[in-house]
Amino acid sequence: MFDVDDLYVLPVDEWIQNSVEWTALYLRPIFQAIKWPIETLLSFIEQSFQGVPFPIFILLFSLLAWLLASRGVALFSLVSLVFIAFIGVWPEAMTTLALITTAIVLCVTVGVPVGIFCARSDSVWRIVRPILDVMQTTPSFVYLVPVVMLFGVGTVPGEVAVIVAAIPPLIRFTNLGIRMVNEEMVEAGRAFGATERQLLWEVQLPLALPTILGGLNQTVLIAMVMSVIIAMIGAEGLGLVVLEGLGRLDVGRAGVGGISIVLLAIMLDRITQALAKPPGKQGGIMAAVSNLVRPGRDPVPGELELTSQSKQAA
């Protein structure tokens, strides 16, 4: 009597197909405009990484890991990069690292301002939150379908998928970090005559910085996972090495790619974890990162007292 086979089936698949085809046909200039800065930045970073001789790159990366994290992370990075070079996948590793670096730059450029905007407006957050829910619950492979239809195949469309998948945690953590700032600190700032801009740069962002960097760590890890998945739409890098190995039943080739991906992921994870540690536990470069959100200016009345209270709260 109530057989499901007798029900009318909504042609949702046709609706989706038609809407995507219409979007790809009539809104192509918009997608080309989105694609251009990503392609330009990715090409620049990849050529820079590929152009540096590998011994110099290894030394520079290890030194950076030492400054940002610790001596142990620097030593691990040194050994890992040397190992990657000697197993024959150095160019592919640099392509993957360029993919991740480009994703980080663009996610920070877009995600942090959006997170700040969400934290300062409940109305905006009510709109953005369900969008982030959909983005974070969508299976990674599903991202490839609209990306292929709207941007085509290759490394740059793959980079678009990486950015879309990796940006939600950064927006959420930025919003959360700013909202978690003690309201008494904000009210004290207002009482001393600080403007909204000064409150953001001098109070909220410095106190929220560890939480924001925690979101950056999640963004890096998701980007690393997606760098493998996007090999299915022709993106180059270590993911393509793994995919080629599986396609040829060459377990050794796939294993080499997989090991290299794991080593890169651990290096980036340890470095970004070190950045997210509370003040006083990071390397010296952390002070420089903190100063990035503290534009230089003349002191305002009550600033010294407010700064002292901020340090105590941190």
Coordinates of N, CA, C and O in Angstrom, one line a residue, residues 82-237:
V82 N 65.6 16.1 3.7 CA 66.7 15.4 3.1 C 66.2 14.0 2.6 O 66.5 13.6 1.5
F83 N 65.4 13.4 3.5 CA 64.9 12.0 3.1 C 64.0 12.1 1.9 O 64.1 11.3 1.0
I84 N 63.1 13.2 1.8 CA 62.3 13.4 0.7 C 63.1 13.6 -0.6 O 62.7 13.1 -1.7
A85 N 64.1 14.3 -0.5 CA 65.0 14.6 -1.6 C 65.6 13.3 -2.2 O 65.7 13.1 -3.4
F86 N 66.0 12.4 -1.2 CA 66.8 11.2 -1.6 C 65.9 10.1 -2.1 O 66.4 9.1 -2.5
I87 N 64.5 10.2 -1.9 CA 63.6 9.2 -2.4 C 63.0 9.6 -3.7 O 62.1 8.9 -4.2
G88 N 63.5 10.7 -4.3 CA 63.1 11.0 -5.7 C 61.8 11.7 -5.9 O 61.3 11.7 -7.1
V89 N 61.2 12.4 -4.9 CA 60.0 13.1 -5.1 C 60.1 14.6 -4.7 O 59.1 15.2 -4.3
W90 N 61.3 15.1 -4.8 CA 61.5 16.5 -4.4 C 60.6 17.5 -5.2 O 59.9 18.3 -4.6
P91 N 60.6 17.4 -6.5 CA 59.7 18.4 -7.3 C 58.3 18.3 -6.9 O 57.6 19.3 -6.8
E92 N 57.8 17.0 -6.7 CA 56.4 16.8 -6.4 C 56.1 17.4 -5.0 O 55.1 18.0 -4.7
A93 N 57.1 17.2 -4.1 CA 56.9 17.7 -2.7 C 56.9 19.3 -2.7 O 56.1 19.9 -2.0
M94 N 57.7 19.9 -3.5 CA 57.7 21.4 -3.6 C 56.3 21.9 -4.2 O 55.8 22.9 -3.8
T95 N 55.8 21.1 -5.2 CA 54.5 21.5 -5.7 C 53.4 21.4 -4.6 O 52.5 22.3 -4.5
T96 N 53.4 20.3 -3.8 CA 52.5 20.1 -2.7 C 52.6 21.3 -1.7 O 51.7 21.8 -1.2
L97 N 53.9 21.6 -1.4 CA 54.1 22.6 -0.4 C 53.7 24.0 -0.9 O 53.1 24.8 -0.2
A98 N 53.8 24.2 -2.2 CA 53.3 25.4 -2.9 C 51.8 25.5 -2.8 O 51.2 26.5 -2.5
L99 N 51.1 24.3 -3.0 CA 49.7 24.2 -2.9 C 49.2 24.6 -1.5 O 48.3 25.4 -1.3
I100 N 49.9 24.1 -0.5 CA 49.5 24.3 0.9 C 49.8 25.8 1.3 O 49.0 26.5 1.9
T101 N 51.0 26.3 0.9 CA 51.3 27.7 1.2 C 50.3 28.7 0.6 O 49.9 29.6 1.2
T102 N 50.0 28.4 -0.7 CA 49.0 29.3 -1.4 C 47.6 29.2 -0.6 O 47.0 30.3 -0.4
A103 N 47.2 28.0 -0.3 CA 46.0 27.9 0.5 C 46.0 28.6 1.8 O 45.0 29.3 2.2
I104 N 47.1 28.6 2.5 CA 47.2 29.3 3.8 C 47.1 30.8 3.6 O 46.4 31.5 4.3
V105 N 47.9 31.3 2.6 CA 47.9 32.7 2.4 C 46.5 33.2 2.0 O 46.0 34.2 2.6
L106 N 45.8 32.5 1.1 CA 44.4 33.0 0.7 C 43.4 32.7 1.8 O 42.5 33.6 2.0
C107 N 43.5 31.7 2.6 CA 42.6 31.4 3.7 C 42.7 32.5 4.8 O 41.7 33.0 5.3
V108 N 44.0 32.9 5.1 CA 44.2 33.9 6.1 C 43.7 35.3 5.5 O 43.0 36.0 6.3
T109 N 43.9 35.5 4.3 CA 43.5 36.8 3.7 C 42.0 37.0 3.7 O 41.5 38.1 3.9
V110 N 41.3 35.9 3.5 CA 39.8 35.9 3.4 C 39.2 35.5 4.8 O 38.3 36.2 5.2
G111 N 39.7 34.5 5.4 CA 39.1 33.9 6.5 C 39.1 34.7 7.8 O 38.1 34.9 8.5
V112 N 40.3 35.4 8.0 CA 40.4 36.2 9.3 C 39.5 37.4 9.2 O 38.8 37.7 10.2
P113 N 39.4 38.2 8.1 CA 38.5 39.3 8.1 C 37.0 38.8 8.2 O 36.2 39.5 8.9
V114 N 36.7 37.7 7.6 CA 35.3 37.2 7.7 C 35.0 36.8 9.2 O 33.9 37.1 9.7
G115 N 36.0 36.2 9.8 CA 35.8 35.8 11.2 C 35.7 37.0 12.1 O 34.8 37.0 13.0
I116 N 36.4 38.0 11.9 CA 36.3 39.3 12.6 C 34.9 39.9 12.4 O 34.3 40.3 13.4
F117 N 34.5 39.9 11.2 CA 33.2 40.5 10.9 C 32.1 39.7 11.6 O 31.1 40.3 12.1
C118 N 32.2 38.4 11.6 CA 31.2 37.5 12.3 C 31.2 37.8 13.8 O 30.1 37.8 14.4
A119 N 32.4 38.0 14.4 CA 32.5 38.2 15.8 C 31.9 39.6 16.2 O 31.4 39.7 17.3
R120 N 31.9 40.5 15.3 CA 31.4 41.9 15.6 C 30.0 42.1 15.3 O 29.4 43.1 15.5
S121 N 29.4 41.1 14.6 CA 28.0 41.2 14.2 C 27.2 39.9 14.3 O 27.6 38.9 13.6
D122 N 26.3 39.8 15.2 CA 25.5 38.5 15.4 C 24.7 38.2 14.1 O 24.5 37.1 13.8
S123 N 24.2 39.3 13.5 CA 23.4 39.0 12.2 C 24.3 38.3 11.2 O 23.8 37.4 10.5
V124 N 25.5 38.8 11.0 CA 26.4 38.2 10.0 C 26.7 36.8 10.4 O 26.7 35.9 9.6
W125 N 27.0 36.5 11.7 CA 27.3 35.2 12.2 C 26.1 34.2 11.9 O 26.3 33.1 11.6
R126 N 24.9 34.7 12.1 CA 23.7 33.9 11.9 C 23.6 33.5 10.4 O 23.1 32.4 10.1
I127 N 24.1 34.3 9.5 CA 24.1 34.0 8.1 C 25.3 33.0 7.7 O 25.1 32.1 7.0
V128 N 26.5 33.4 8.3 CA 27.7 32.6 7.9 C 27.7 31.2 8.5 O 28.2 30.3 7.9
R129 N 27.2 31.1 9.7 CA 27.3 29.8 10.5 C 26.7 28.6 9.7 O 27.4 27.6 9.6
P130 N 25.4 28.7 9.2 CA 24.9 27.5 8.4 C 25.7 27.2 7.2 O 25.8 26.1 6.8
I131 N 26.3 28.3 6.6 CA 27.1 28.0 5.4 C 28.4 27.3 5.8 O 28.8 26.3 5.1
L132 N 29.0 27.6 6.9 CA 30.2 26.9 7.4 C 29.8 25.4 7.8 O 30.6 24.5 7.5
D133 N 28.6 25.3 8.3 CA 28.1 23.9 8.7 C 28.1 23.0 7.4 O 28.5 21.9 7.5
V134 N 27.5 23.6 6.4 CA 27.4 22.8 5.1 C 28.8 22.5 4.6 O 29.1 21.4 4.1
M135 N 29.7 23.5 4.6 CA 31.0 23.3 4.1 C 31.8 22.3 4.8 O 32.6 21.5 4.3
Q136 N 31.6 22.3 6.2 CA 32.4 21.3 7.0 C 31.8 19.9 7.0 O 32.6 19.0 7.4
T137 N 30.6 19.8 6.7 CA 30.0 18.4 6.7 C 29.9 17.8 5.3 O 29.6 16.6 5.2
T138 N 30.2 18.6 4.3 CA 30.3 18.0 3.0 C 31.5 17.1 2.8 O 32.6 17.5 3.1
P139 N 31.3 15.9 2.4 CA 32.5 15.0 2.1 C 33.5 15.6 1.2 O 33.1 16.3 0.2
S140 N 34.7 15.4 1.4 CA 35.8 16.0 0.6 C 35.6 15.8 -0.9 O 35.9 16.6 -1.7
F141 N 35.3 14.5 -1.2 CA 35.2 14.2 -2.6 C 34.1 15.0 -3.3 O 34.1 15.2 -4.5
V142 N 33.0 15.3 -2.6 CA 31.9 16.0 -3.2 C 32.3 17.4 -3.7 O 31.8 17.9 -4.6
Y143 N 33.3 18.0 -3.0 CA 33.8 19.3 -3.5 C 34.3 19.3 -4.9 O 34.3 20.3 -5.6
L144 N 34.8 18.1 -5.3 CA 35.4 18.0 -6.7 C 34.4 18.2 -7.8 O 34.7 18.6 -8.9
V145 N 33.1 17.8 -7.5 CA 32.1 17.8 -8.6 C 31.8 19.2 -9.1 O 32.0 19.6 -10.3
P146 N 31.4 20.2 -8.2 CA 31.2 21.5 -8.7 C 32.5 22.2 -9.2 O 32.4 23.0 -10.1
V147 N 33.6 21.9 -8.5 CA 34.9 22.5 -8.9 C 35.2 22.2 -10.4 O 35.6 23.0 -11.2
V148 N 35.0 20.9 -10.7 CA 35.3 20.5 -12.1 C 34.4 21.1 -13.1 O 34.8 21.6 -14.2
M149 N 33.1 21.2 -12.7 CA 32.1 21.8 -13.6 C 32.3 23.3 -13.8 O 32.0 23.9 -14.9
L150 N 32.8 24.0 -12.7 CA 32.9 25.4 -12.8 C 34.3 25.9 -13.2 O 34.4 27.0 -13.8
F151 N 35.3 25.2 -12.8 CA 36.7 25.6 -13.0 C 37.5 24.7 -13.9 O 38.6 25.0 -14.3
G152 N 37.0 23.5 -14.3 CA 37.7 22.6 -15.1 C 38.6 21.7 -14.2 O 38.3 21.5 -13.0
V153 N 39.6 21.1 -14.9 CA 40.5 20.1 -14.2 C 41.9 20.7 -14.2 O 42.2 21.6 -15.0
G154 N 42.7 20.2 -13.3 CA 44.1 20.7 -13.2 C 44.4 21.1 -11.8 O 43.7 21.0 -10.8
T155 N 45.6 21.7 -11.7 CA 46.1 22.1 -10.4 C 45.4 23.3 -9.8 O 45.1 23.3 -8.6
V156 N 45.1 24.3 -10.6 CA 44.4 25.5 -10.1 C 43.0 25.2 -9.6 O 42.6 25.6 -8.5
P157 N 42.2 24.5 -10.4 CA 40.9 24.1 -9.8 C 41.0 23.3 -8.6 O 40.2 23.4 -7.6
G158 N 42.0 22.4 -8.5 CA 42.3 21.7 -7.3 C 42.6 22.6 -6.1 O 42.1 22.4 -5.0
E159 N 43.3 23.7 -6.4 CA 43.6 24.6 -5.3 C 42.4 25.3 -4.8 O 42.2 25.6 -3.6
V160 N 41.4 25.6 -5.7 CA 40.1 26.2 -5.3 C 39.4 25.2 -4.3 O 38.9 25.7 -3.3
A161 N 39.4 23.9 -4.6 CA 38.8 22.9 -3.7 C 39.5 22.9 -2.4 O 38.9 22.8 -1.3
V162 N 40.8 23.0 -2.4 CA 41.6 23.0 -1.1 C 41.2 24.2 -0.3 O 40.9 24.1 0.9
I163 N 41.1 25.4 -0.9 CA 40.8 26.6 -0.1 C 39.4 26.5 0.4 O 39.1 26.9 1.6
V164 N 38.4 26.1 -0.4 CA 37.0 26.0 0.1 C 36.9 25.0 1.2 O 36.2 25.3 2.2
A165 N 37.6 23.9 1.2 CA 37.5 22.9 2.3 C 38.3 23.4 3.5 O 37.9 23.0 4.6
A166 N 39.3 24.2 3.4 CA 40.2 24.5 4.5 C 39.8 25.8 5.2 O 40.3 26.0 6.4
I167 N 39.1 26.6 4.6 CA 38.8 27.9 5.2 C 37.8 28.0 6.4 O 38.0 28.8 7.3
P168 N 36.9 27.1 6.5 CA 35.9 27.2 7.6 C 36.5 27.1 9.0 O 36.1 27.9 9.8
P169 N 37.5 26.3 9.3 CA 38.0 26.3 10.7 C 38.6 27.6 11.1 O 38.5 28.1 12.2
L170 N 39.3 28.3 10.1 CA 39.9 29.6 10.4 C 38.8 30.6 10.7 O 39.0 31.5 11.7
I171 N 37.8 30.6 10.0 CA 36.7 31.6 10.3 C 36.1 31.3 11.6 O 35.8 32.2 12.4
R172 N 35.8 30.1 11.9 CA 35.2 29.7 13.2 C 36.1 30.1 14.4 O 35.6 30.7 15.4
F173 N 37.4 29.7 14.3 CA 38.3 30.0 15.4 C 38.5 31.5 15.6 O 38.7 32.0 16.7
T174 N 38.5 32.3 14.5 CA 38.7 33.7 14.6 C 37.5 34.3 15.3 O 37.6 35.1 16.2
N175 N 36.3 33.9 14.9 CA 35.1 34.4 15.5 C 35.0 34.0 17.0 O 34.8 34.8 17.9
L176 N 35.4 32.7 17.3 CA 35.4 32.2 18.7 C 36.4 33.0 19.5 O 36.1 33.4 20.7
G177 N 37.6 33.1 19.0 CA 38.7 33.8 19.8 C 38.3 35.2 20.2 O 38.5 35.6 21.3
I178 N 37.7 35.9 19.2 CA 37.4 37.3 19.6 C 36.2 37.4 20.5 O 36.2 38.2 21.4
R179 N 35.2 36.5 20.3 CA 34.1 36.5 21.3 C 34.5 36.0 22.7 O 33.8 36.4 23.6
M180 N 35.6 35.3 22.8 CA 36.0 34.8 24.1 C 36.8 35.8 24.9 O 37.1 35.6 26.1
V181 N 37.2 36.9 24.2 CA 37.9 37.9 25.0 C 37.1 38.5 26.1 O 35.9 38.8 25.9
N182 N 37.7 38.6 27.2 CA 36.9 39.1 28.4 C 36.2 40.4 28.2 O 36.9 41.4 27.8
E183 N 34.9 40.4 28.4 CA 34.2 41.6 28.1 C 34.6 42.8 29.0 O 34.6 44.0 28.6
E184 N 35.1 42.5 30.2 CA 35.6 43.5 31.0 C 36.8 44.3 30.4 O 37.0 45.5 30.6
M185 N 37.7 43.5 29.7 CA 38.8 44.1 29.0 C 38.3 45.1 28.0 O 38.9 46.2 27.8
V186 N 37.3 44.7 27.2 CA 36.8 45.5 26.2 C 36.2 46.8 26.8 O 36.4 47.9 26.3
E187 N 35.4 46.6 27.8 CA 34.7 47.8 28.5 C 35.8 48.7 29.1 O 35.6 49.9 29.1
A188 N 36.9 48.1 29.6 CA 38.0 49.0 30.1 C 38.6 49.8 29.0 O 38.9 51.0 29.2
G189 N 38.8 49.2 27.9 CA 39.3 49.9 26.7 C 38.4 51.1 26.3 O 38.9 52.2 26.0
R190 N 37.1 50.8 26.3 CA 36.2 51.8 25.9 C 36.2 53.0 27.0 O 36.1 54.1 26.7
A191 N 36.3 52.5 28.3 CA 36.4 53.5 29.3 C 37.6 54.5 29.2 O 37.5 55.6 29.6
F192 N 38.7 53.9 28.7 CA 39.9 54.8 28.5 C 39.8 55.5 27.2 O 40.8 56.2 26.8
G193 N 38.7 55.5 26.4 CA 38.6 56.3 25.2 C 39.1 55.6 24.0 O 39.2 56.3 22.9
A194 N 39.3 54.3 24.0 CA 39.8 53.6 22.8 C 38.7 53.5 21.7 O 37.5 53.3 22.1
T195 N 39.0 53.7 20.5 CA 38.1 53.6 19.4 C 37.8 52.1 19.1 O 38.6 51.2 19.6
E196 N 36.8 51.8 18.3 CA 36.6 50.4 17.9 C 37.8 49.8 17.2 O 38.1 48.6 17.4
R197 N 38.4 50.6 16.4 CA 39.6 50.0 15.7 C 40.7 49.7 16.7 O 41.4 48.7 16.6
Q198 N 40.9 50.6 17.7 CA 42.0 50.4 18.7 C 41.6 49.2 19.5 O 42.5 48.4 19.9
L199 N 40.3 49.0 19.9 CA 39.9 47.8 20.7 C 40.2 46.6 19.9 O 40.7 45.6 20.5
L200 N 40.0 46.6 18.6 CA 40.2 45.4 17.8 C 41.7 45.1 17.7 O 42.1 43.9 18.0
W201 N 42.5 46.1 17.4 CA 44.0 45.8 17.2 C 44.8 45.7 18.5 O 45.8 45.0 18.5
E202 N 44.3 46.4 19.5 CA 45.1 46.5 20.7 C 44.7 45.5 21.8 O 45.5 45.2 22.7
V203 N 43.4 45.1 21.8 CA 42.9 44.3 22.8 C 42.4 42.9 22.3 O 42.9 41.9 22.7
Q204 N 41.5 42.9 21.4 CA 40.8 41.7 21.0 C 41.7 40.8 20.2 O 41.8 39.6 20.5
L205 N 42.4 41.3 19.1 CA 43.2 40.4 18.3 C 44.4 39.9 19.0 O 44.7 38.7 18.9
P206 N 45.1 40.7 19.8 CA 46.3 40.1 20.6 C 45.8 38.9 21.5 O 46.5 37.9 21.6
L207 N 44.7 39.2 22.2 CA 44.2 38.1 23.2 C 43.6 36.9 22.4 O 43.7 35.8 22.9
A208 N 43.1 37.1 21.2 CA 42.5 36.0 20.5 C 43.5 35.3 19.6 O 43.2 34.3 19.0
L209 N 44.7 35.8 19.5 CA 45.7 35.3 18.6 C 46.0 33.8 18.8 O 46.1 33.1 17.8
P210 N 46.2 33.3 20.0 CA 46.4 31.8 20.1 C 45.3 31.0 19.6 O 45.5 30.0 18.9
T211 N 44.0 31.5 19.8 CA 42.9 30.7 19.2 C 42.9 30.8 17.7 O 42.6 29.8 17.0
I212 N 43.2 32.0 17.2 CA 43.2 32.1 15.7 C 44.3 31.2 15.1 O 44.0 30.5 14.1
L213 N 45.4 31.1 15.7 CA 46.5 30.3 15.2 C 46.2 28.8 15.4 O 46.6 28.0 14.6
G214 N 45.3 28.5 16.4 CA 44.8 27.1 16.5 C 44.0 26.8 15.3 O 44.0 25.7 14.8
G215 N 43.1 27.7 14.9 CA 42.3 27.5 13.7 C 43.2 27.4 12.4 O 42.9 26.6 11.5
L216 N 44.3 28.1 12.4 CA 45.2 28.0 11.3 C 45.9 26.6 11.2 O 46.0 26.1 10.1
N217 N 46.1 26.1 12.4 CA 46.7 24.7 12.4 C 45.7 23.7 11.8 O 46.0 22.8 11.0
Q218 N 44.4 23.8 12.1 CA 43.4 23.0 11.5 C 43.3 23.2 10.0 O 43.1 22.3 9.2
T219 N 43.4 24.5 9.6 CA 43.3 24.8 8.1 C 44.5 24.1 7.4 O 44.3 23.6 6.3
V220 N 45.7 24.1 8.0 CA 46.8 23.5 7.3 C 46.6 22.0 7.2 O 46.9 21.4 6.1
L221 N 46.1 21.4 8.2 CA 45.9 19.9 8.2 C 44.9 19.5 7.1 O 45.0 18.5 6.4
I222 N 43.8 20.3 7.1 CA 42.7 20.0 6.1 C 43.3 20.2 4.7 O 43.0 19.4 3.7
A223 N 44.1 21.3 4.5 CA 44.7 21.5 3.2 C 45.6 20.4 2.8 O 45.6 20.0 1.6
M224 N 46.3 19.8 3.8 CA 47.2 18.7 3.5 C 46.4 17.5 3.0 O 46.8 16.8 2.0
V225 N 45.3 17.2 3.6 CA 44.5 16.1 3.3 C 43.9 16.3 1.8 O 43.9 15.4 1.0
M226 N 43.4 17.5 1.6 CA 42.8 17.8 0.3 C 43.8 17.8 -0.8 O 43.5 17.5 -2.0
S227 N 45.1 18.0 -0.5 CA 46.1 18.0 -1.6 C 46.3 16.7 -2.2 O 46.8 16.5 -3.3
V228 N 45.9 15.6 -1.5 CA 45.9 14.3 -2.0 C 44.7 14.0 -2.8 O 44.7 13.4 -3.9
I229 N 43.5 14.4 -2.3 CA 42.2 14.1 -2.9 C 42.1 14.8 -4.3 O 41.6 14.3 -5.3
I230 N 42.7 16.0 -4.4 CA 42.5 16.8 -5.7 C 43.4 16.2 -6.8 O 43.2 16.6 -7.9
A231 N 44.2 15.2 -6.5 CA 44.9 14.5 -7.6 C 44.0 13.8 -8.5 O 44.3 13.6 -9.7
M232 N 42.8 13.5 -8.0 CA 41.8 12.9 -8.8 C 41.2 13.8 -10.0 O 40.6 13.3 -10.9
I233 N 41.4 15.1 -9.8 CA 41.0 16.0 -10.9 C 42.2 16.6 -11.6 O 42.1 17.6 -12.2
G234 N 43.4 15.9 -11.5 CA 44.5 16.3 -12.3 C 45.5 17.2 -11.6 O 46.4 17.7 -12.3
A235 N 45.3 17.5 -10.3 CA 46.3 18.4 -9.6 C 47.6 17.6 -9.4 O 47.6 16.5 -9.1
E236 N 48.7 18.4 -9.6 CA 50.0 17.8 -9.5 C 50.5 17.8 -8.1 O 49.8 18.3 -7.2
G237 N 51.6 17.1 -7.8 CA 52.1 17.0 -6.5 C 52.2 15.6 -6.0 O 52.1 14.6 -6.7

